[in-house]
PDB file of C-alpha atoms in Angstrom:
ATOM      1  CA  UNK Q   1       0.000   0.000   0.000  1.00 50.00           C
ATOM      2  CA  UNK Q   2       2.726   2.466   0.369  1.00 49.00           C
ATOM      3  CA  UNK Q   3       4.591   1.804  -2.573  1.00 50.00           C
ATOM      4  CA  UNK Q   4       0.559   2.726  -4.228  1.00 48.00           C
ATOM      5  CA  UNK Q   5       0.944   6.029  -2.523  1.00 46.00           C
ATOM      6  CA  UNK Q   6       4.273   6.724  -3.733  1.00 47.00           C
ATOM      7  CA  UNK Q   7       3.529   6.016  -6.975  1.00 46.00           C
ATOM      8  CA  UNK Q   8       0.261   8.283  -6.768  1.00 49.00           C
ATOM      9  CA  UNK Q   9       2.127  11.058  -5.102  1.00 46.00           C
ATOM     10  CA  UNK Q  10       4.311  10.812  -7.521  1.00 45.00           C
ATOM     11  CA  UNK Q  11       2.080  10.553 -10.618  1.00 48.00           C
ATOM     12  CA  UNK Q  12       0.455  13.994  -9.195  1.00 47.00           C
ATOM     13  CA  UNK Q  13       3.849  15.857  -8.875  1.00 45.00           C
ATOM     14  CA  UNK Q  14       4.580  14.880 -12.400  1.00 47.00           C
ATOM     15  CA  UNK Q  15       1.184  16.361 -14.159  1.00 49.00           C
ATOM     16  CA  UNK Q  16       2.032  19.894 -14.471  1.00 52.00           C
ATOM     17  CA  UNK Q  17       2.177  20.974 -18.053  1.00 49.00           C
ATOM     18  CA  UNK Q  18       3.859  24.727 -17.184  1.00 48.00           C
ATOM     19  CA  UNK Q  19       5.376  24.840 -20.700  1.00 50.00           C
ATOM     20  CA  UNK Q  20       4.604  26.801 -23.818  1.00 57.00           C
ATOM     21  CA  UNK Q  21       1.649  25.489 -25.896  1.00 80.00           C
ATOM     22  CA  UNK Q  22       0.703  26.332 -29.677  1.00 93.00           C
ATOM     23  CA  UNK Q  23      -2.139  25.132 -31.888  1.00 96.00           C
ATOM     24  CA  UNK Q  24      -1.599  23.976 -35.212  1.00 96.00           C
ATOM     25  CA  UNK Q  25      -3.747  24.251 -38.193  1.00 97.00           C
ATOM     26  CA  UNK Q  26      -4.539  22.346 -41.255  1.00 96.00           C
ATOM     27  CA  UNK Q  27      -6.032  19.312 -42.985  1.00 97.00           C
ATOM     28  CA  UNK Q  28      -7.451  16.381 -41.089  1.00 97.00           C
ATOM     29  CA  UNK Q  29      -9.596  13.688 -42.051  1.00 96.00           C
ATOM     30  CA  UNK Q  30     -13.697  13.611 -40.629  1.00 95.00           C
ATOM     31  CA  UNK Q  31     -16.484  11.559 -42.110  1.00 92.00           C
ATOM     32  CA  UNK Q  32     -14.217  10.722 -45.122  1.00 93.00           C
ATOM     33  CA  UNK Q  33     -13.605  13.893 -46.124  1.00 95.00           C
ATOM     34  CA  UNK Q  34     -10.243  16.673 -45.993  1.00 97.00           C
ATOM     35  CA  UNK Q  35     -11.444  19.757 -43.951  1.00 97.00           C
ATOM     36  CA  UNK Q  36      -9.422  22.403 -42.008  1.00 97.00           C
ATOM     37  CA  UNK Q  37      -8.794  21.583 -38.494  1.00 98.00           C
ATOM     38  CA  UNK Q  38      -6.805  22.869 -35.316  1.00 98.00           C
ATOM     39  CA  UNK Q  39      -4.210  20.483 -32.961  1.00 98.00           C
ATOM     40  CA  UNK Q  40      -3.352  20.911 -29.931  1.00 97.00           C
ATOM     41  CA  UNK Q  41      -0.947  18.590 -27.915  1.00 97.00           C
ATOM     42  CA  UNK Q  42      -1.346  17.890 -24.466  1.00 95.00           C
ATOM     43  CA  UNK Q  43       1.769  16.295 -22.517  1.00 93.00           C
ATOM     44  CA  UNK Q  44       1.556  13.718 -20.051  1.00 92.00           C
ATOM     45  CA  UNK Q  45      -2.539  12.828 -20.784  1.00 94.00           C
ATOM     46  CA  UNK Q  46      -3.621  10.018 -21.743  1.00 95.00           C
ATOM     47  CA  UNK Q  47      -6.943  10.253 -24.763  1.00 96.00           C
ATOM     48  CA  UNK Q  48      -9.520   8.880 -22.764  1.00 96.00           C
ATOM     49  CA  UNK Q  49      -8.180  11.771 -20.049  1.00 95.00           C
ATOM     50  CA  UNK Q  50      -8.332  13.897 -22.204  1.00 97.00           C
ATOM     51  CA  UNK Q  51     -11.330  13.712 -24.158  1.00 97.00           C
ATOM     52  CA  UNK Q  52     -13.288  13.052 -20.567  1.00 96.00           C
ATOM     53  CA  UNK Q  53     -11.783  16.553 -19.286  1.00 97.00           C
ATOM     54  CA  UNK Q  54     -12.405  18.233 -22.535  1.00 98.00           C
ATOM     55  CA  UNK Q  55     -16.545  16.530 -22.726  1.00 97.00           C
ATOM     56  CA  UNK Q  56     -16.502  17.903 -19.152  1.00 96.00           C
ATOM     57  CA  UNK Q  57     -15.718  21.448 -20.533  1.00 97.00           C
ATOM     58  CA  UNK Q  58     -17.560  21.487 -23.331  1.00 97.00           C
ATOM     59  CA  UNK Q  59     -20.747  20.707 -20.925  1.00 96.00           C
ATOM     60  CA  UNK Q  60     -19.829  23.501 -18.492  1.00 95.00           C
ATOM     61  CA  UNK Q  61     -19.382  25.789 -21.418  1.00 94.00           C
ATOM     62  CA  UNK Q  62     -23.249  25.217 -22.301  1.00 94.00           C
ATOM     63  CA  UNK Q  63     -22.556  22.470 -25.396  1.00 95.00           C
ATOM     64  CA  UNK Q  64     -25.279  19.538 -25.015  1.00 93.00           C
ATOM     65  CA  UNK Q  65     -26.354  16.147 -26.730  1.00 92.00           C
ATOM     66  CA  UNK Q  66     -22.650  15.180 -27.912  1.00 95.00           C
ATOM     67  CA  UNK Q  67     -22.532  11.931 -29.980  1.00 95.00           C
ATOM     68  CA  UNK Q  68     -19.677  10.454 -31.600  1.00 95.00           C
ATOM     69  CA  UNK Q  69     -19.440  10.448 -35.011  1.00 94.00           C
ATOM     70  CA  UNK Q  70     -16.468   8.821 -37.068  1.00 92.00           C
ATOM     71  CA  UNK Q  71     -14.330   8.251 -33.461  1.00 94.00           C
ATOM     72  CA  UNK Q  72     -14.998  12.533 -32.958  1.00 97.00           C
ATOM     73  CA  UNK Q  73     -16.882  13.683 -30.518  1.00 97.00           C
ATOM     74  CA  UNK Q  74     -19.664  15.850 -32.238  1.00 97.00           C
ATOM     75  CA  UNK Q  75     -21.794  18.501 -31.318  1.00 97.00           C
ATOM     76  CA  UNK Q  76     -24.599  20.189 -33.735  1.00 96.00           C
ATOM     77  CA  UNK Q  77     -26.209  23.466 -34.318  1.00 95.00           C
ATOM     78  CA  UNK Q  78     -24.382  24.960 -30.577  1.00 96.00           C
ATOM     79  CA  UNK Q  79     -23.890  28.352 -29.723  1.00 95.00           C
ATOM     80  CA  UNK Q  80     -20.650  29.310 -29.044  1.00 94.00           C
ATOM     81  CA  UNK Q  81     -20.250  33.269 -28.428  1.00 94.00           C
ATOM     82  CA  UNK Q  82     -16.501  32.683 -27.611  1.00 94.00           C
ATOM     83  CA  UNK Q  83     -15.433  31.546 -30.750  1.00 96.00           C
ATOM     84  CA  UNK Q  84     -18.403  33.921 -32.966  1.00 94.00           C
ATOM     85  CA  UNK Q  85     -21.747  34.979 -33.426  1.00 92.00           C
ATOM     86  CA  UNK Q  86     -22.720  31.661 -35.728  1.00 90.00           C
ATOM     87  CA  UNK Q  87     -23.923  28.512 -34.712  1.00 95.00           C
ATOM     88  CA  UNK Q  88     -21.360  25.560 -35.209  1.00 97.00           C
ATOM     89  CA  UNK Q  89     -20.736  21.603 -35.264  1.00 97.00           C
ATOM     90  CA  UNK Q  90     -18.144  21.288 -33.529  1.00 97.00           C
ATOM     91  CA  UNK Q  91     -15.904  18.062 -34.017  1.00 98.00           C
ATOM     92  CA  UNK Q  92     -13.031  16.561 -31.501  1.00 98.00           C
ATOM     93  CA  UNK Q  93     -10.967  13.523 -30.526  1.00 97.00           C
ATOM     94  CA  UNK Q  94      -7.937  12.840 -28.860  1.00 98.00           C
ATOM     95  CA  UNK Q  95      -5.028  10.599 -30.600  1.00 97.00           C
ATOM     96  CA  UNK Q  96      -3.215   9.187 -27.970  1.00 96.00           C
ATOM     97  CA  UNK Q  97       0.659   9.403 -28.916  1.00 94.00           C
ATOM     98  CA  UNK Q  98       3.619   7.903 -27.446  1.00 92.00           C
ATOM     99  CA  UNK Q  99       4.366   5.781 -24.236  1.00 88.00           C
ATOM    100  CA  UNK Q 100       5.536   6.722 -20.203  1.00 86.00           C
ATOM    101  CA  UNK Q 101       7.339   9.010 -20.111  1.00 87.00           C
ATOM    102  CA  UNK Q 102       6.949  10.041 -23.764  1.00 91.00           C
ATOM    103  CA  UNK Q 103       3.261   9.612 -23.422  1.00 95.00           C
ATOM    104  CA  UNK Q 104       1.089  12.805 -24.645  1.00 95.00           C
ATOM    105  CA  UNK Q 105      -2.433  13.265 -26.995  1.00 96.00           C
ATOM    106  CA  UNK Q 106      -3.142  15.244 -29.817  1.00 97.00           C
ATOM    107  CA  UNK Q 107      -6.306  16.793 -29.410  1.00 98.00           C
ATOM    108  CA  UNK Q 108      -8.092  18.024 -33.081  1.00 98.00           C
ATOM    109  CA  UNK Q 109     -10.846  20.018 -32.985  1.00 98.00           C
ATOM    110  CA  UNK Q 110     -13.287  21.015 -35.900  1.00 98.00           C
ATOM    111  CA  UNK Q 111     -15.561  23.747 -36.020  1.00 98.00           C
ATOM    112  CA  UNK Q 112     -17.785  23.831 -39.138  1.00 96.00           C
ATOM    113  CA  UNK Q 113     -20.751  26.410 -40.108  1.00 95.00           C
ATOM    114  CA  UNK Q 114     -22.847  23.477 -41.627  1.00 90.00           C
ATOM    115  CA  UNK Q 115     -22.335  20.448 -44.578  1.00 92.00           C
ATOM    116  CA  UNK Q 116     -18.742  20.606 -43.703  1.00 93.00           C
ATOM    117  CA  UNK Q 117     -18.006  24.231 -43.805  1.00 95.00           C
ATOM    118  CA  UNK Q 118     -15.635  24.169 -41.800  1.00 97.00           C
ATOM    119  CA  UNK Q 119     -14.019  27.952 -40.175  1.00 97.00           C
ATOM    120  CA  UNK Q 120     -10.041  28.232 -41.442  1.00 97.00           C
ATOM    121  CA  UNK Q 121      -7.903  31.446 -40.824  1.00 97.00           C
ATOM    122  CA  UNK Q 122      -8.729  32.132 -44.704  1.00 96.00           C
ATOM    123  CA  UNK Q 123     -12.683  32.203 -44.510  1.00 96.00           C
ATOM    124  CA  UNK Q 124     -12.613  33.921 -41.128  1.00 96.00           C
ATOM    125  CA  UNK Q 125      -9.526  34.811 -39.134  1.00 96.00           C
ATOM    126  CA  UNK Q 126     -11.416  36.199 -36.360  1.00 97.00           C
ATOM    127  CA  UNK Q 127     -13.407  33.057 -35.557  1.00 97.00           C
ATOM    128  CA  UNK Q 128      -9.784  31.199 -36.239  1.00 97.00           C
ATOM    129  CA  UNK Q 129      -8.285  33.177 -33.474  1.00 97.00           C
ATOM    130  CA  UNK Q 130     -10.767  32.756 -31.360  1.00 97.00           C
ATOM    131  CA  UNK Q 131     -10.418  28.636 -31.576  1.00 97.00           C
ATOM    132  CA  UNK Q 132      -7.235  28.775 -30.973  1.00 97.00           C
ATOM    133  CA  UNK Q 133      -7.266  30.736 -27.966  1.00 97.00           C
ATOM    134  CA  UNK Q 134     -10.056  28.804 -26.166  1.00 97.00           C
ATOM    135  CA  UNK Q 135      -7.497  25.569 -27.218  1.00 97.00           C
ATOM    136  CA  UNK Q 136      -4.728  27.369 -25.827  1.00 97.00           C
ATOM    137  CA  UNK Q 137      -6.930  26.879 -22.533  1.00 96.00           C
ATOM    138  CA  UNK Q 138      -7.581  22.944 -23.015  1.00 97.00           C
ATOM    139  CA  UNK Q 139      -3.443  21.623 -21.406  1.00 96.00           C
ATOM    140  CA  UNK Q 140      -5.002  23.513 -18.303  1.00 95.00           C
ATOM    141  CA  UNK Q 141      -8.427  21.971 -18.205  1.00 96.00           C
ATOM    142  CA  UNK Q 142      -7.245  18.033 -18.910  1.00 96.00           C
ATOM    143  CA  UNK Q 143      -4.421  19.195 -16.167  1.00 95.00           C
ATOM    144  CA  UNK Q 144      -7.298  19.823 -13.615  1.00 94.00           C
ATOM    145  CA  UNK Q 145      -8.813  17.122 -14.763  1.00 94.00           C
ATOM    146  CA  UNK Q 146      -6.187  14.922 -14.143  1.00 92.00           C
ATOM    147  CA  UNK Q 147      -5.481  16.206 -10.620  1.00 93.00           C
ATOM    148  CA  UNK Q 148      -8.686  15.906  -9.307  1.00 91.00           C
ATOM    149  CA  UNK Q 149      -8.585  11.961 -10.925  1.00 88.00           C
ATOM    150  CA  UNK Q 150      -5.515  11.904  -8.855  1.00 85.00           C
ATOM    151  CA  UNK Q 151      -6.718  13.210  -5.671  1.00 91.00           C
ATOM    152  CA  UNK Q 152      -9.734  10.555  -5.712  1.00 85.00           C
ATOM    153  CA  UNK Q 153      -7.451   7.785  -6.955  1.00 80.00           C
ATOM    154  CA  UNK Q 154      -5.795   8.988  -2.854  1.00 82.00           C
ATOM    155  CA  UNK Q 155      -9.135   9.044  -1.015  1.00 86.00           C
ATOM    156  CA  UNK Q 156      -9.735   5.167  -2.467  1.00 84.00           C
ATOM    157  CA  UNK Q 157      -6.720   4.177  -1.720  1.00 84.00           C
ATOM    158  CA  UNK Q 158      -6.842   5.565   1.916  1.00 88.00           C
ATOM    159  CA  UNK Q 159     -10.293   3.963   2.320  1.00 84.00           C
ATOM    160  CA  UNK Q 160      -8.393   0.630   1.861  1.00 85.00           C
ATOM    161  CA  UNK Q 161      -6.124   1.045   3.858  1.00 83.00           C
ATOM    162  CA  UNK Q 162      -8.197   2.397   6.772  1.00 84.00           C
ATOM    163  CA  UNK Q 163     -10.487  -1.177   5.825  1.00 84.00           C
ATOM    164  CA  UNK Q 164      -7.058  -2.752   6.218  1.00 82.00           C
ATOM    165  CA  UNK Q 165      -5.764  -1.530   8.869  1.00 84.00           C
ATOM    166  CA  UNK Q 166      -9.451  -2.056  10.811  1.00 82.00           C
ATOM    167  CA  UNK Q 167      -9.148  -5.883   9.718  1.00 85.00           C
ATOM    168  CA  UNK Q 168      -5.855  -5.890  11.120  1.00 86.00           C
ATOM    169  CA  UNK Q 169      -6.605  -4.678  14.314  1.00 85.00           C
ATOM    170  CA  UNK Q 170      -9.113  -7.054  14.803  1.00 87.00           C
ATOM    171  CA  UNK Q 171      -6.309  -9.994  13.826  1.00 87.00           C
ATOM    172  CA  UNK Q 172      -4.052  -8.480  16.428  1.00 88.00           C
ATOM    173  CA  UNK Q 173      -7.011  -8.195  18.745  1.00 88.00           C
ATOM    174  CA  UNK Q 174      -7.253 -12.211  18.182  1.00 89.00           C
ATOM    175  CA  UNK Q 175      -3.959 -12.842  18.455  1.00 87.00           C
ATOM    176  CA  UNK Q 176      -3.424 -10.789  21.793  1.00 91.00           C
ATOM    177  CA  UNK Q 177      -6.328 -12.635  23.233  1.00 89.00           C
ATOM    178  CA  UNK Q 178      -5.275 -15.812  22.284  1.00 91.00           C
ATOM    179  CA  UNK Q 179      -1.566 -14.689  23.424  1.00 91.00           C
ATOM    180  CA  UNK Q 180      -3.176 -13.561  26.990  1.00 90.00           C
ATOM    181  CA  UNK Q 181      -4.808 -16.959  27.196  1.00 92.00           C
ATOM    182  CA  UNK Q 182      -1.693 -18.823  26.428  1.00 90.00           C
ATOM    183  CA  UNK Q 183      -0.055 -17.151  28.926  1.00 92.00           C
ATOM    184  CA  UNK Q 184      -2.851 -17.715  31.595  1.00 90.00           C
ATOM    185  CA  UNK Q 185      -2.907 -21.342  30.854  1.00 91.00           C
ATOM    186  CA  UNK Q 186       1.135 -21.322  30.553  1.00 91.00           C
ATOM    187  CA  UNK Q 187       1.143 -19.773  34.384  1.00 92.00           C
ATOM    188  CA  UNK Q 188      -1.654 -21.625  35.561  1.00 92.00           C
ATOM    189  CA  UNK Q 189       0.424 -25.505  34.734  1.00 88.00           C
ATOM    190  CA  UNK Q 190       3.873 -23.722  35.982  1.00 92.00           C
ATOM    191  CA  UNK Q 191       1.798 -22.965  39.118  1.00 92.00           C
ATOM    192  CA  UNK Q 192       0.532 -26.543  39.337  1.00 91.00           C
ATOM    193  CA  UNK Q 193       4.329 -27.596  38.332  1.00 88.00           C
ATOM    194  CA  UNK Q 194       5.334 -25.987  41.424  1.00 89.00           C
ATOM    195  CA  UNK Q 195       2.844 -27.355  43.687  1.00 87.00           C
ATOM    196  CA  UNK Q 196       3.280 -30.878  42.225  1.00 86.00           C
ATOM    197  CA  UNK Q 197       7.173 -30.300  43.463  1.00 89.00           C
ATOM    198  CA  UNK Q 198       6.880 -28.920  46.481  1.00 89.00           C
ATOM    199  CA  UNK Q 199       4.365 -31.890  47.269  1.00 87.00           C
ATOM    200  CA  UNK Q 200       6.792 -34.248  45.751  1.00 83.00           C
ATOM    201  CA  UNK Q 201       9.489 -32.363  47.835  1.00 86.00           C
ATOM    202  CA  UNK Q 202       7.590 -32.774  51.453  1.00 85.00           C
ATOM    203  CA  UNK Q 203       5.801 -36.150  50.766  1.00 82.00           C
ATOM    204  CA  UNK Q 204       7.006 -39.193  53.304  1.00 80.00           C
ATOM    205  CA  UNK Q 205       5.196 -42.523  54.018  1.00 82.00           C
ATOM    206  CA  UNK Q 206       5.951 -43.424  57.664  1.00 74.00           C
TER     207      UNK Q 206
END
């Protein structure tokens, strides 16, 4: 169990992704077809992390109903006044790359006005920027994410141990009672050694 802790503790020293990030932009493949999409990697996450953290975000930022289409996750007809005044499908996933200590997930996102339409730095910089800002935000949400996994992953693992350490007690409990009853027993024959002897010791027959 402590070797679990260390390994924890030292899982949740190691998350910290306090380097610079930058979102990439170009083609990527959805539903069979080359539109323009937007990269982001994330160190140290794993995809299921990551695209967990980033549903989780998505929800709190007001997007409902997600489904997966094509392994993205995909949301239609949402309002999203942080990226423009339209209304979007939006499109991610999470490619998990790399193993350890190497381990890390590209996270693509695709934000389309309808049929595919997908928003590019050419047809609208503005909205562009704006995606790539609120992606510059997503290391720092899985991070959180990841922490607070982390910080459960502790509370179970202290809840075993307290269960263990309460079912040991009770085994030392036993063994203490049985140990105290040994030694009662273990007295009780050395006292009746004794007597034997000293009987023994005084006994004559005229």
């Amino acid at each position: 169990m402590k070797k679990l802790f260390t390994l924890t503790l030292a899982f949740v020293a190691c998350i910290s992704f306090a380097f610079a990030q930058s979102v990439s932009e170009g083609s990527v493949t959805l539903l069979k077809n080359q539109v323009n999409g937007f990269t982001i990697n994330i160190p140290k996450a794993d995809s299921k992390s990551a695209t967990t953290a980033i549903t989780e975000y998505l929800t709190e930022k007001g997007l409902t109903k997600p489904k997966t289409e094509d392994k993205y996750t995909s949301y239609k007809a949402q309002k999203c006044p942080y990226i423009g005044d339209g209304t979007y499908d939006i499109y991610f996933k999470a490619v998990q790359k790399g193993k350890k200590k190497d381990l890390s997930s590209d996270v693509i996102f695709v934000f389309s006005l309808g049929n595919l339409n997908t928003i590019s730095s050419a047809n609208d910089a503005n909205a562009a920027n704006n995606i790539k800002d609120f992606m510059l935000k997503l290391p720092k949400v899985v991070e959180k994410y990841m922490l607070k996994k982390s910080i459960e992953d502790l509370k179970k693992q202290i809840e075993s141990a307290n269960k263990d350490q309460s079912k040991n007690d009770k085994e030392i409990k036993k063994l203490q009672d049985k140990i105290a009853k040994a030694n009662a027993k273990r007295n009780s024959l050395n006292k009746q050694l004794e007597d034997a002897n000293n009987l023994l010791k005084n006994f004559t027959i005229d």
